[in-house]
N, CA, C and O of each residue as an XYZ file, in Angstrom:
364
protein
N       8.642    -19.333      7.304
C       7.413    -18.490      7.624
C       7.785    -17.676      8.755
O       8.384    -18.117      9.736
N       7.379    -16.350      8.583
C       7.813    -15.396      9.630
C       6.972    -15.618     10.936
O       5.849    -16.117     10.872
N       7.511    -15.258     12.053
C       6.717    -15.309     13.299
C       5.985    -14.041     13.647
O       5.317    -13.920     14.674
N       6.159    -13.017     12.657
C       5.365    -11.747     12.889
C       3.924    -11.912     12.669
O       3.485    -12.665     11.800
N       3.182    -11.208     13.456
C       1.662    -11.198     13.372
C       1.365    -10.533     12.006
O       1.981     -9.520     11.675
N       0.527    -11.033     11.299
C       0.000    -10.357     10.118
C      -1.035     -9.218     10.352
O      -1.907     -9.264     11.219
N      -0.848     -8.230      9.514
C      -1.848     -7.074      9.641
C      -2.913     -7.012      8.640
O      -2.631     -7.066      7.443
N      -4.039     -6.909      9.026
C      -5.175     -6.871      8.005
C      -5.253     -5.495      7.492
O      -4.401     -4.684      7.856
N      -6.250     -5.128      6.630
C      -6.379     -3.892      6.076
C      -6.654     -2.864      7.044
O      -6.155     -1.746      6.910
N      -7.436     -3.162      8.046
C      -7.712     -2.144      9.059
C      -6.412     -1.710      9.849
O      -6.167     -0.528     10.091
N      -5.661     -2.679     10.201
C      -4.398     -2.369     10.929
C      -3.429     -1.693     10.064
O      -2.742     -0.813     10.581
N      -3.258     -1.991      8.734
C      -2.462     -1.240      7.796
C      -2.955      0.199      7.725
O      -2.158      1.135      7.773
N      -4.299      0.378      7.609
C      -4.819      1.807      7.540
C      -4.531      2.620      8.736
O      -4.279      3.814      8.576
N      -4.541      2.057     10.025
C      -4.107      2.809     11.170
C      -2.653      3.319     11.087
O      -2.313      4.457     11.411
N      -1.806      2.330     10.606
C      -0.371      2.649     10.561
C      -0.191      3.678      9.499
O       0.767      4.438      9.646
N      -0.992      3.837      8.397
C      -0.738      4.832      7.421
C      -1.575      6.068      7.751
O      -1.406      7.101      7.103
N      -2.382      6.002      8.641
C      -3.208      7.165      8.945
C      -4.263      7.463      7.853
O      -4.460      8.627      7.504
N      -4.945      6.426      7.306
C      -5.982      6.571      6.397
C      -6.991      5.615      6.707
O      -6.844      4.889      7.690
N      -8.103      5.524      5.906
C      -9.175      4.646      6.213
C      -8.957      3.231      5.405
O      -8.155      3.122      4.477
N      -9.678      2.304      5.827
C      -9.444      0.967      5.421
C      -9.874      1.024      3.889
O      -9.196      0.380      3.088
N     -10.891      1.710      3.472
C     -11.096      1.725      2.011
C      -9.971      2.332      1.106
O      -9.831      1.992     -0.069
N      -9.218      3.208      1.704
C      -8.119      3.876      1.142
C      -7.005      2.736      0.871
O      -6.440      2.607     -0.216
N      -6.796      2.033      1.855
C      -5.836      0.866      1.729
C      -6.220     -0.030      0.656
O      -5.361     -0.474     -0.105
N      -7.555     -0.357      0.528
C      -7.999     -1.268     -0.526
C      -7.783     -0.635     -1.853
O      -7.497     -1.331     -2.827
N      -7.918      0.755     -1.942
C      -7.631      1.377     -3.221
C      -6.187      1.221     -3.603
O      -5.832      0.740     -4.679
N      -5.340      1.667     -2.632
C      -3.930      1.462     -2.819
C      -3.559      0.119     -3.282
O      -2.712     -0.046     -4.160
N      -4.217     -0.899     -2.670
C      -3.931     -2.390     -2.953
C      -4.263     -2.622     -4.496
O      -3.432     -3.076     -5.283
N      -5.489     -2.284     -4.826
C      -5.973     -2.450     -6.199
C      -5.159     -1.749     -7.249
O      -4.823     -2.307     -8.294
N      -4.828     -0.409     -6.918
C      -3.939      0.267     -7.910
C      -2.506     -0.421     -8.028
O      -1.912     -0.493     -9.103
N      -2.046     -0.876     -6.934
C      -0.727     -1.639     -6.933
C      -0.774     -2.908     -7.739
O       0.177     -3.287     -8.422
N      -2.010     -3.602     -7.626
C      -2.041     -4.721     -8.507
C      -2.013     -4.331     -9.896
O      -1.213     -4.890    -10.647
N      -2.790     -3.440    -10.326
C      -2.898     -2.940    -11.701
C      -1.446     -2.481    -12.186
O      -0.958     -2.885    -13.241
N      -0.837     -1.648    -11.366
C       0.606     -1.228    -11.688
C       1.502     -2.322    -11.915
O       2.214     -2.268    -12.918
N       1.590     -3.439    -11.042
C       2.432     -4.446    -11.148
C       2.043     -5.365    -12.454
O       2.921     -5.943    -13.095
N       0.878     -5.435    -12.735
C       0.453     -6.159    -14.066
C       0.792     -5.350    -15.300
O       1.277     -5.879    -16.300
N       0.529     -4.061    -15.210
C       0.790     -3.219    -16.481
C       2.318     -3.054    -16.649
O       2.736     -2.831    -17.785
N       3.134     -3.138    -15.686
C       4.673     -2.972    -15.756
C       5.330     -4.294    -15.711
O       6.553     -4.359    -15.597
N       4.607     -5.333    -15.793
C       5.216     -6.671    -15.805
C       6.082     -7.023    -14.643
O       7.084     -7.721    -14.798
N       5.701     -6.535    -13.430
C       6.466     -6.796    -12.241
C       6.149     -8.226    -11.666
O       5.022     -8.469    -11.234
N       7.089     -9.114    -11.662
C       6.897    -10.503    -11.225
C       6.576    -10.502     -9.753
O       7.035     -9.645     -8.998
N       5.784    -11.473     -9.357
C       5.512    -11.642     -7.760
C       6.913    -11.965     -7.168
O       7.726    -12.721     -7.700
N       7.090    -11.311     -6.023
C       8.355    -11.449     -5.341
C       9.443    -10.589     -5.674
O      10.556    -10.701     -5.161
N       9.099     -9.627     -6.630
C      10.133     -8.609     -6.957
C      10.348     -7.723     -5.877
O       9.507     -7.650     -4.981
N      11.534     -6.937     -5.855
C      11.592     -5.815     -4.761
C      10.465     -4.788     -4.802
O       9.841     -4.580     -5.843
N      10.244     -4.236     -3.818
C       9.165     -3.184     -3.635
C       9.415     -2.070     -4.539
O      10.588     -1.753     -4.732
N       8.462     -1.416     -5.135
C       8.568     -0.193     -5.913
C       8.242      0.878     -5.052
O       7.136      0.859     -4.511
N       9.103      1.902     -4.817
C       8.707      3.006     -3.906
C       7.398      3.635     -4.230
O       7.142      3.979     -5.384
N       6.552      3.797     -3.236
C       5.247      4.474     -3.461
C       4.190      3.524     -3.867
O       3.044      3.961     -3.966
N       4.422      2.323     -4.105
C       3.489      1.310     -4.586
C       3.282      0.251     -3.402
O       4.212     -0.402     -2.929
N       2.061      0.169     -3.015
C       1.813     -0.761     -1.754
C       2.365     -2.108     -2.149
O       2.045     -2.548     -3.253
N       3.085     -2.743     -1.439
C       3.576     -4.130     -1.683
C       2.594     -5.186     -1.834
O       1.445     -5.064     -1.410
N       3.030     -6.240     -2.442
C       2.103     -7.468     -2.522
C       1.736     -7.889     -1.137
O       2.588     -7.714     -0.264
N       0.600     -8.414     -0.815
C       0.334     -8.922      0.450
C       1.282    -10.158      0.764
O       1.609    -10.971     -0.100
N       1.666    -10.211      2.017
C       2.308    -11.421      2.441
C       1.573    -12.692      2.433
O       2.084    -13.793      2.232
N       0.364    -12.461      2.660
C      -0.554    -13.665      2.694
C      -2.050    -13.087      2.304
O      -2.417    -11.932      2.521
N      -2.751    -14.007      1.752
C      -4.166    -13.641      1.585
C      -5.004    -14.696      2.278
O      -4.964    -15.885      1.960
N      -5.786    -14.186      3.268
C      -6.697    -15.067      4.056
C      -8.162    -14.920      3.611
O      -8.889    -13.994      3.971
N      -8.545    -15.981      2.748
C      -9.852    -15.903      2.172
C      -9.514    -15.090      0.928
O      -8.755    -15.441      0.025
N     -10.238    -13.873      1.028
C     -10.045    -12.879     -0.046
C      -9.395    -11.680      0.499
O      -9.348    -10.698     -0.242
N      -8.880    -11.600      1.685
C      -8.452    -10.553      2.423
C      -6.878    -10.455      2.548
O      -6.235    -11.308      3.161
N      -6.292     -9.355      1.924
C      -4.927     -9.272      1.828
C      -4.338     -8.876      3.289
O      -4.926     -8.089      4.030
N      -3.156     -9.486      3.609
C      -2.553     -9.091      4.932
C      -1.047     -8.983      4.654
O      -0.492     -9.683      3.808
N      -0.419     -8.080      5.400
C       0.908     -7.854      5.351
C       1.618     -8.054      6.882
O       0.977     -7.973      7.930
N       2.984     -8.316      6.802
C       3.761     -8.430      7.976
C       3.997     -6.887      8.374
O       4.032     -6.055      7.468
N       4.141     -6.539      9.559
C       4.426     -5.178     10.052
C       5.840     -4.763      9.248
O       5.915     -3.620      8.798
N       6.810     -5.570      9.091
C       8.072     -5.206      8.584
C       7.899     -4.810      7.149
O       8.565     -3.876      6.701
N       7.053     -5.456      6.409
C       6.645     -5.028      4.948
C       6.013     -3.622      4.909
O       6.398     -2.781      4.096
N       5.021     -3.382      5.819
C       4.486     -2.127      5.798
C       5.443     -1.050      6.348
O       5.343      0.095      5.907
N       6.296     -1.325      7.216
C       7.281     -0.351      7.744
C       8.234      0.092      6.598
O       8.630      1.248      6.453
N       8.557     -0.963      5.796
C       9.471     -0.731      4.725
C       8.862      0.175      3.651
O       9.502      1.040      3.055
N       7.474     -0.123      3.446
C       6.705      0.721      2.444
C       6.572      2.166      3.015
O       6.639      3.125      2.246
N       6.394      2.326      4.291
C       6.147      3.736      4.906
C       7.498      4.473      4.705
O       7.527      5.600      4.212
N       8.662      3.787      5.112
C       9.939      4.377      4.883
C      10.329      4.877      3.534
O      11.094      5.832      3.399
N       9.788      4.213      2.517
C      10.067      4.507      1.052
C       9.044      5.187      0.315
O       9.135      5.407     -0.893
N       8.018      5.541      1.069
C       6.819      6.190      0.446
C       7.173      7.731      0.210
O       7.754      8.434      1.037
N       6.740      8.138     -1.030
C       7.002      9.632     -1.354
C       6.345     10.602     -0.288
O       5.285     10.274      0.245
N       6.881     11.621     -0.024
C       6.340     12.528      0.879
C       5.245     13.345      0.381
O       5.026     13.294     -0.829
N       4.505     14.106      1.131
C       3.513     14.967      0.748
C       3.950     15.986     -0.334
O       5.053     16.531     -0.289
N       3.069     16.212     -1.277
C       3.486     17.216     -2.401
C       4.227     16.627     -3.496
O       4.630     17.363     -4.396
N       4.466     15.302     -3.523
C       5.122     14.715     -4.618
C       4.104     14.087     -5.517
O       3.037     13.684     -5.054
N       4.394     13.993     -6.762
C       3.358     13.306     -7.716
C       2.463     14.315     -8.390
O       1.501     13.918     -9.047
N       2.725     15.585     -8.262
C       1.809     16.505     -9.055
C       0.670     16.959     -8.173
O       0.668     16.899     -6.943
N      -0.315     17.429     -8.959
C      -1.489     17.997     -8.303
C      -1.437     19.473     -8.208
O      -0.413     20.099     -8.484
N      -2.559     20.042     -7.810
C      -2.561     21.427     -7.675
C      -1.774     21.938     -6.441
O      -1.980     21.456     -5.328
N      -0.848     22.945     -6.661
C      -0.159     23.472     -5.473
C      -1.016     23.966     -4.410
O      -2.134     24.424     -4.650
N      -0.477     23.878     -3.128
C      -1.270     24.396     -2.088
C      -1.456     25.942     -2.256
O      -0.591     26.653     -2.766
N      -2.690     26.417     -1.773
C      -2.882     27.849     -1.894
C      -3.460     28.325     -3.220
O      -3.765     29.509     -3.361
N      -3.611     27.477     -4.147
C      -4.295     27.883     -5.459
C      -5.593     27.280     -5.458
O      -5.910     26.295     -4.792
N      -6.376     27.968     -6.293
C      -7.817     27.459     -6.492
C      -8.143     27.093     -7.719
O      -7.772     27.770     -8.678
N      -8.800     26.094     -7.856
C      -9.325     25.378     -9.124
C     -10.539     26.008     -9.776
O     -11.262     25.333    -10.510
N     -10.780     27.296     -9.524
C     -12.004     27.865    -10.051
C     -11.855     28.149    -11.642
O     -12.794     28.634    -12.274
């Protein structure tokens, strides 16, 4: 077991610069992605997909700082993944 302090959803949100609800959305989407793609628990991280929690306390997912830092380092940058280009209007 690691000696690192676990991060809850709020702490992960602060590190990512998003709100706690956004982290929960990322977490739920990641669970669906892993299930739909047959990714086994403990498999290497998929870039851009929030990793599995290192622990679940009650019903609350928690991660080690090193897990989140690895996720941040491998996260796609702004503008990847499609969407409407900046400066265009959706009228």
